Steps between C-alpha positions, in 0.01 A plus 500: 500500500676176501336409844167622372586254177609205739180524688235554222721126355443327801155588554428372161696165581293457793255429261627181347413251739181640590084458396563173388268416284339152289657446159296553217410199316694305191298484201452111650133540580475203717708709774253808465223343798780500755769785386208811474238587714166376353320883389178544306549651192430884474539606141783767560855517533762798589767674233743687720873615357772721542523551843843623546523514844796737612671451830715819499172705476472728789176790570569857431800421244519684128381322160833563320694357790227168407363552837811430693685833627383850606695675242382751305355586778272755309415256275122415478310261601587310771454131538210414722418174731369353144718592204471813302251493229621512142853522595787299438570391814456105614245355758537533884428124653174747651344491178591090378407420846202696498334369168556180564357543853229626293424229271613257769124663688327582190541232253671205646183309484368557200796465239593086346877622430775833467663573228809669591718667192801620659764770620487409904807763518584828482634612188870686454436832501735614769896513463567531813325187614540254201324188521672142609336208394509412911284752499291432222497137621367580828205744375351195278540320818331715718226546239463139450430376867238757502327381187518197686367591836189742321364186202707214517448404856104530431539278165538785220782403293763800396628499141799721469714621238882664492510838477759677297593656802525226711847421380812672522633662298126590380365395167831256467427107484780247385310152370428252813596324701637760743488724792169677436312174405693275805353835730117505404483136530568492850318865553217400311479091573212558673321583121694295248360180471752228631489321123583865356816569668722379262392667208456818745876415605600565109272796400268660745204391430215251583130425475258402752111393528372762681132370476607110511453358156327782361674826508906523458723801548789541284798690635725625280844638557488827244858554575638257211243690260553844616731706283684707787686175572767479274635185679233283293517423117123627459336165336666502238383179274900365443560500884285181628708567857366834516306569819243638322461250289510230771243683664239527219524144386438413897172738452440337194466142684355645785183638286459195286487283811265710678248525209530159515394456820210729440622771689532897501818729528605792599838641361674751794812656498660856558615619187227566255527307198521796261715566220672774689538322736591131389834409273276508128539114500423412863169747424434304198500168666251623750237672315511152241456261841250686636287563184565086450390455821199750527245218628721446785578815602298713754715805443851656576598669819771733542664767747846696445383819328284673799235605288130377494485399056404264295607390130481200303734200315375468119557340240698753325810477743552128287458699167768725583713255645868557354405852408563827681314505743686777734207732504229251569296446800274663734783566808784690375604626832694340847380532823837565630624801649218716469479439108154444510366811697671657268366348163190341574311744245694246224380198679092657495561614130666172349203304685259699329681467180489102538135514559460736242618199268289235635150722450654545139529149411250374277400105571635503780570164641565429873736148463739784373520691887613406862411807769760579743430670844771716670408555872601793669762520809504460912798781457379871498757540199388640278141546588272308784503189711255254326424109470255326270232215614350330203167277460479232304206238440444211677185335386430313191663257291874462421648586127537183349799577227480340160818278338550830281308788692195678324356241279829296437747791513588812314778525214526908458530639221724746645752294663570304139569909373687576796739176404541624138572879593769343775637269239565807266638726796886494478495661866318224689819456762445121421115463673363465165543105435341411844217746488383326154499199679273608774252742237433126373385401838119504597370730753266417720241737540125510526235723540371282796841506719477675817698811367281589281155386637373469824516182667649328744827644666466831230582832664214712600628808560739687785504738768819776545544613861765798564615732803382857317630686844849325686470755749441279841616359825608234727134512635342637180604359202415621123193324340451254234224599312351363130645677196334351258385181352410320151156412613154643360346588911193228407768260465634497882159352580354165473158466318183546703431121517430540890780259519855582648722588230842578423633835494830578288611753736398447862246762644732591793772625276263721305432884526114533671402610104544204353369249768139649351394232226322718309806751450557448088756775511842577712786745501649205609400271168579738191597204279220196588626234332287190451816295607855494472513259185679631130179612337447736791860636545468575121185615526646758772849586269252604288274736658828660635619597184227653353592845549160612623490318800692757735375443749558104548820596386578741753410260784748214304773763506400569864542169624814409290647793707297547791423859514894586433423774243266685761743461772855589287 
């Protein structure tokens, strides 16, 4: 085995030096003509995450050995060329290699940018092969060079984010600078932008125009808000050094000084910023920043919990803030160790119940909510191989923001309660006194911002493609094929102006049903959203929680899980 190990090493240090590929460019706009290649703008981008590619991962092995030994050999299934489906075994480099081959054919040329959330290595489920963080090292290495040799070579720039289990031990961050943070810079310098590295050096995280002057990604480091690392102080308000806090005021300057140059941002990371998920303060922080910061927001991307769900930031998560808040939030479950095969009916149910509350609420005002997407995962663990390409829109005229947002700002109500019930709270953990000061803070929201209307650079809607059957072959691989998508099917298609138009989703990576302009219905399209804006995500909470609609229902459980119930 330690032969076996030594090779598998070396074959992933042979990647280090190889596909060479352009650096991405600094947020210094005057080096974007000669650092990318020039690319007409397509109106889509790719959301991949949580590859976890596994180099001990050998064909015909059992699921409770993780894929990597015979014994028991009784024990069924089996591990195929492709992974096993809703297992908990990693990702043969068949399958990474595979999908990004895929895309690589598929979409290559007709995406503007990847987002990439995270957990490029196998995680430590196996004993008797514990991770090093060589190894660990290596993986993001290997994965990195390809990311470079499939977009960045062709002028796509790559936005990625730390996984929690692309550190060792897993979950575990000290405050920067150090080992992790020295590492990505140099495996990721083809992505950071030169005039980032230093703050990257101290945290982990960066931003970078992804549509030059226009459109900004934001990646965060979730690590220093994520409450399984107990090596961080969680944000608390009397700790200015904490890296949590460090990190948030950065985001804080990084959103006022892209609204002021007029632009749009998207928030990525891998964690999901829930209150399960987040140390309470760290969550609290969030949800106010990106409520504040609405107009200049597109929306929040996130991988880490392998399951296909949405659920939103509101207002409320400020009026609770120093209050117990244990039981809150729509994901109460980790994706780690084969928790969440196990519990997702409590993930389906508290989603429902959160939805349940927004159809309840009377007046109901959308300043007060942020929508946050969690993409599915590359690894067949728990359920199916998927990625996510979004649309967004490209035509019209840019969101010009006002000094104070909608009509010279918004003072809620709310907030200026939330302040007086913190004041009174004798439990606040000392996050009261700087959450007043922020409730008294303006938030910049209007009902004309791309997030919640559509204009230029909103999101239009996305499409979900998934392996349903890993069975395959060297010579006959497993498909791709369209799960699903938000679209209404008269949507995909441009007007009948006689005039070539546009279409979202490209015609080629359609099933033959919906290439037909006058289809108005689709197995494929259960949930036709106008757009992917906050009236329409509410809109859509709603209609799932009124009871009646099983059926819509049954196909949002479905695709949270993808068909797990039916096959376990």
């Amino acid at each position: 085995m330690l032969k076996y190990t030594l090779v598998l090493l070396l074959v992933l240090s042979s990647f280090r030096d190889a596909l060479s590929a352009p650096a991405q460019v600094p947020l210094d706009m005057s080096v974007v003509a000669t650092a990318r290649p020039k690319r007409k703008l397509q109106g889509r981008f790719l959301h991949i995450t949580d590859m976890h590619p596994d180099p001990y991962y050998r064909v015909g092995m059992s699921e409770k050995s993780a894929c990597h030994r015979k014994k028991p050999k009784k024990a069924k299934p089996r591990s195929g060329p492709y992974g096993i489906p809703y297992s908990e075994c990693d990702s043969p480099f068949s399958l990474t290699n595979y999908t990004l081959d895929y895309i690589e054919k598929k979409w290559s040329d007709d995406i503007d940018f990847v987002i990439w959330t995270g957990d490029s290595a196998r995680h430590d489920n196996d004993r008797k092969l514990p991770r090093t963080t060589r190894e660990i090292y290596e993986l993001n290495r290997a994965m990195a060079r390809r990311m470079e040799e499939v977009f960045l070579s062709k002028g796509i720039p790559v936005v990625p984010t730390i996984g929690n289990n692309d550190i060792w031990p897993h979950n575990i961050m000290l405050p920067g600078p150090n080992d992790i943070t020295s590492q990505y810079s140099s495996i990721w310098r083809s992505f950071i932008p030169f005039t980032a590295y230093q703050v990257f050096q101290r945290g982990g995280y960066f931003s970078v125009d992804v549509i030059p002057d226009s459109v900004a990604a934001i990646s965060l480091n979730t690590l220093y808000f994520y409450a399984s690392n107990k090596a961080v102080g969680g944000c608390v308000a009397n700790d200015s050094e904490d890296p949590g806090n460090l990190q948030l005021d950065w985001l804080e300057v990084q959103l006022q000084t892209f609204r002021r140059r007029g632009m749009q941002v998207w928030l990525v990371g891998h964690v999901p910023p829930s209150a399960r998920n987040y140390y309470p303060d760290c969550h609290v922080r969030y949800v106010e920043l990106s409520l504040r910061y609405q107009d200049t927001i597109l929306g929040h991307l996130y991988g880490h919990m392998n399951v296909d769900h949405f659920f939103f930031l509101d207002a409320q998560a400020i009026e609770q803030s120093g209050k117990d808040r244990s039981s809150d939030g729509p994901l109460a479950i980790e994706a780690e160790d084969g928790l969440m095969k196990k519990k997702h009916k409590d993930l389906y149910g508290t989603l429902l119940k959160d939805f349940n509350h927004v159809r309840k609420e009377s007046n109901l005002n959308h300043a007060h909510y942020a929508v946050v997407n969690v993409a599915p995962s590359v690894v067949p663990n728990p359920y199916l191989p998927s990625f996510r390409i979004f649309s967004y829109n490209i035509s019209g005229s840019p969101y010009v923001p006002g000094d104070l947002g909608d009509s010279g700002g918004q003072s809620i109500a709310s907030r200026d309660e939330a302040s007086a019930d913190c004041l009174d709270d004798d439990d606040s953990g000392g996050s009261c006194e700087k959450w007043t000061k922020d409730a008294k803070d303006s938030w910049y929201s209007s009902p004309d911002s791309p997030s919640r209307k559509n204009g230029l650079w909103t999101p239009l809607g996305y499409a979900q493609y998934y392996i349903p059957n890993l069975n395959g072959t060297g010579k006959r691989p497993p498909k791709f094929k369209l799960e699903y998508l938000t679209f209404a099917p008269t949507s995909l298609h441009p007007p009948a102006t006689g005039a070539r138009g546009w279409y979202p989703i490209p015609l080629k990576n359609l099933p033959r049903s919906l290439r037909n302009a006058t289809v108005t219905r689709s197995k494929y399209a259960p949930y036709r959203m106008a757009d992917l804006t906050i009236p329409s995500w509410v809109k859509l909470a709603q209609r799932l929680a009124k009871p009646r609609q099983t059926k819509l229902r049954g196909r949002f459980r479905r695709y949270m899980y993808m068909g797990a119930d039916d096959e376990r």
